[in-house]
């Protein structure tokens, strides 16, 4: 986000807290860890400089790790194993049909302290921007319900975590207004791994680190459905620590 001068409100609303290691795993000082948690007021939030004018209020060399399109057999579990080993927390933007098919992985994400967010029901190849508005809204609503059903056993009138990412970053003004009215934050990214292209884990690591060096940090996009990404993540987390980066975990601010 931020639009219409909302960045000062975001800065005031974001509570920046020290983050303890994940509840199910103890890490020593050699691990990367999660440096802090950022509690975010989702109302009107639109962040990620690849799509919007603003990003999260991060310090230099701070990164937010995000993963799209899961959960997926084997690869999501491997990503979770790597994050757990380093006591790092991330945000997973789930496809509803994948969440519905693999609720055990969604529940594991929650149990290990990660944020479960939303990425439509089916990730339509045409993108939400190229289908009728009512069909796009249905894609979003069905995805929210499927994700929350897998995570919590049932879906309510509002999502537990009001965080959403457009497939292909393809938003429209009408859909952005719709999400704004529902109090759902929209996340783009500040850089991505381009892991929709097949590459070796070594090539992906080199690419992401060069992009991080250029941006100085930010919201990073990966896909936990890609085997080369899953294979790369352990080395990536160690390289972050070696190069002085720290991880920020984002969660929604509790409703007052």
XYZ file of C-alpha atoms in Angstrom:
256
model
C 0.000 0.000 0.000
C 0.035 2.822 0.760
C -2.335 5.101 -1.024
C -3.800 8.507 -0.214
C -1.120 9.147 2.378
C -1.719 5.995 4.418
C 1.986 5.289 5.040
C 2.134 7.376 8.264
C -0.880 5.433 9.573
C 0.820 2.167 8.664
C 3.966 3.219 10.479
C 1.961 4.083 13.585
C -0.135 0.927 13.390
C 2.750 -1.486 12.868
C 3.977 -2.914 16.151
C 7.538 -4.054 15.796
C 8.264 -6.771 18.324
C 11.159 -9.083 19.082
C 10.354 -12.549 17.794
C 11.156 -15.678 19.770
C 12.228 -18.851 17.987
C 9.523 -21.084 16.549
C 7.518 -22.934 19.212
C 8.473 -26.441 18.090
C 12.197 -26.006 17.520
C 15.073 -24.431 19.436
C 17.860 -22.812 17.441
C 21.277 -21.714 18.574
C 23.077 -18.460 17.761
C 24.398 -19.900 14.514
C 20.866 -19.951 13.059
C 19.440 -17.047 11.100
C 16.324 -16.765 13.253
C 13.473 -14.293 12.926
C 14.564 -10.844 14.061
C 11.162 -9.340 14.723
C 7.440 -9.510 14.035
C 5.583 -6.686 12.317
C 1.897 -6.425 13.233
C 0.079 -4.773 10.348
C -3.239 -2.977 10.123
C -4.574 -4.445 6.857
C -7.124 -1.747 6.075
C -6.175 0.000 2.844
C -2.795 -1.718 2.713
C -1.166 -2.150 -0.702
C 2.558 -2.863 -0.615
C 5.349 -4.205 -2.792
C 7.172 -1.895 -5.150
C 6.849 -4.228 -8.123
C 3.132 -3.317 -8.087
C 2.549 -0.319 -5.817
C 4.312 2.934 -4.875
C 5.122 1.857 -1.310
C 6.388 -1.135 0.613
C 6.539 -2.163 4.253
C 8.555 0.044 6.618
C 11.628 -2.167 6.669
C 15.124 -1.207 7.750
C 18.069 -1.779 5.403
C 18.878 -5.486 4.934
C 15.560 -6.643 6.366
C 13.616 -9.189 4.335
C 10.098 -10.612 4.455
C 9.938 -14.122 3.007
C 6.800 -15.104 1.105
C 5.854 -18.273 -0.771
C 3.064 -18.623 -3.341
C 0.927 -21.405 -4.820
C 1.215 -24.135 -2.204
C 0.810 -26.288 -0.363
C 2.365 -28.889 -2.621
C 3.560 -32.449 -1.882
C 7.224 -32.800 -0.922
C 8.313 -29.273 -1.851
C 6.277 -27.407 0.769
C 7.422 -29.852 3.435
C 11.039 -29.345 2.369
C 10.665 -25.573 2.581
C 9.116 -25.892 6.030
C 11.971 -28.153 7.152
C 14.529 -25.569 6.027
C 12.707 -22.694 7.747
C 12.332 -24.707 10.958
C 16.030 -25.578 11.016
C 16.880 -21.860 10.983
C 13.954 -20.696 13.198
C 12.664 -18.498 10.384
C 9.018 -17.597 9.885
C 7.472 -16.799 6.532
C 4.116 -16.050 4.909
C 2.461 -18.586 2.616
C -0.063 -17.336 0.051
C -2.136 -20.470 -0.551
C -4.157 -21.625 -3.521
C -7.487 -22.779 -2.123
C -7.719 -26.043 -4.044
C -4.211 -26.975 -2.891
C -5.041 -26.117 0.713
C -8.224 -28.170 0.557
C -6.302 -31.154 -0.853
C -3.479 -30.965 1.725
C -4.832 -29.577 5.013
C -2.102 -31.333 6.986
C 0.515 -29.083 5.387
C -1.565 -25.975 6.083
C -1.913 -26.997 9.717
C 1.823 -27.589 9.889
C 2.469 -24.067 8.607
C 0.318 -22.694 11.410
C 1.824 -24.959 14.062
C 5.332 -23.797 13.161
C 4.422 -20.131 13.473
C 4.025 -19.103 9.842
C 1.336 -16.813 8.450
C -1.291 -18.436 6.210
C -2.498 -15.953 3.578
C -4.474 -16.185 0.338
C -3.910 -16.442 -3.438
C -7.381 -17.319 -4.934
C -9.031 -20.703 -5.323
C -7.470 -21.969 -8.558
C -4.883 -19.387 -9.696
C -6.706 -18.840 -13.021
C -4.338 -18.705 -15.965
C -6.197 -15.726 -17.415
C -5.568 -13.804 -14.132
C -8.304 -12.010 -12.223
C -7.809 -8.898 -14.342
C -9.021 -10.699 -17.477
C -12.130 -12.418 -16.170
C -15.476 -10.794 -15.252
C -15.565 -8.988 -11.922
C -18.143 -11.342 -10.394
C -16.092 -14.382 -11.409
C -12.964 -12.819 -9.933
C -14.726 -12.119 -6.652
C -15.934 -15.724 -6.544
C -12.336 -16.914 -7.097
C -11.178 -14.808 -4.168
C -14.034 -15.745 -1.830
C -13.776 -19.470 -2.539
C -10.027 -19.316 -1.941
C -10.444 -17.546 1.391
C -12.969 -20.141 2.531
C -10.906 -23.124 1.384
C -7.717 -21.839 3.024
C -9.428 -21.131 6.344
C -11.284 -24.423 6.232
C -8.005 -26.287 5.810
C -6.223 -24.228 8.458
C -8.860 -23.855 11.152
C -11.539 -26.417 10.323
C -14.114 -23.844 9.248
C -14.354 -20.509 7.478
C -16.016 -17.480 9.015
C -17.508 -14.366 7.493
C -14.043 -12.789 7.334
C -10.655 -14.458 6.805
C -8.519 -15.157 9.860
C -5.586 -13.490 8.092
C -6.739 -10.681 5.785
C -3.675 -10.846 3.502
C -4.072 -11.440 -0.244
C -1.799 -11.581 -3.284
C -3.111 -11.373 -6.842
C -2.011 -14.202 -9.144
C 0.430 -12.690 -11.588
C 0.107 -9.414 -9.609
C -2.810 -8.690 -11.977
C -5.147 -6.427 -10.037
C -7.836 -4.021 -11.233
C -9.073 -0.812 -9.568
C -12.471 -2.426 -9.003
C -10.982 -5.506 -7.310
C -8.665 -3.382 -5.198
C -11.644 -1.366 -3.987
C -13.529 -4.581 -3.240
C -10.654 -5.902 -1.096
C -10.299 -2.508 0.572
C -13.976 -2.581 1.586
C -13.453 -6.040 3.081
C -10.420 -4.879 5.047
C -8.031 -7.205 3.198
C -4.439 -6.131 2.603
C -2.921 -6.616 -0.848
C 0.704 -7.727 -1.126
C 2.925 -7.484 -4.141
C 6.681 -7.978 -3.810
C 9.828 -5.889 -3.897
C 11.791 -8.599 -5.682
C 11.251 -12.154 -6.810
C 13.217 -15.281 -7.553
C 11.755 -15.690 -11.050
C 11.326 -19.333 -10.101
C 8.494 -19.753 -12.577
C 11.490 -20.351 -14.866
C 13.283 -23.677 -14.484
C 16.811 -23.216 -13.122
C 19.300 -24.898 -10.848
C 19.230 -24.144 -7.119
C 22.677 -22.541 -7.482
C 21.490 -20.232 -10.264
C 18.419 -19.238 -8.255
C 20.488 -18.461 -5.171
C 22.853 -16.295 -7.187
C 19.949 -14.454 -8.823
C 18.094 -13.742 -5.584
C 21.179 -12.541 -3.718
C 22.081 -10.173 -6.561
C 18.568 -8.755 -6.493
C 18.662 -8.387 -2.714
C 21.951 -6.542 -2.990
C 20.365 -4.186 -5.528
C 17.240 -3.496 -3.455
C 18.818 -3.603 -0.006
C 16.068 -5.918 1.264
C 12.291 -6.062 1.011
C 9.429 -8.498 0.385
C 10.793 -11.524 -1.479
C 8.592 -13.841 -3.555
C 9.270 -17.565 -3.948
C 7.064 -20.503 -4.935
C 7.027 -23.471 -2.568
C 5.783 -25.635 -5.448
C 9.173 -25.582 -7.215
C 11.691 -28.344 -6.427
C 14.718 -26.175 -7.221
C 13.425 -23.467 -4.864
C 12.895 -26.018 -2.095
C 16.431 -27.325 -2.674
C 17.858 -23.788 -2.618
C 16.220 -22.475 0.566
C 18.682 -23.996 3.116
C 21.661 -22.369 1.381
C 19.685 -19.144 0.909
C 18.958 -18.810 4.639
C 22.597 -19.406 5.532
C 23.693 -16.877 2.901
C 21.298 -14.292 4.332
C 22.951 -14.629 7.731
C 26.454 -14.550 6.291
C 25.648 -11.318 4.489
C 24.049 -9.530 7.426
C 20.372 -9.782 6.448
C 17.608 -10.305 8.993
C 14.099 -11.699 8.629
C 10.901 -9.872 9.568
C 7.715 -11.893 9.978
C 4.438 -10.145 9.172
C 1.146 -10.863 10.941
C -2.155 -8.996 11.037
C -2.731 -6.613 13.896
C -5.355 -8.105 16.233
C -8.786 -6.530 15.927
C -9.510 -4.055 18.673
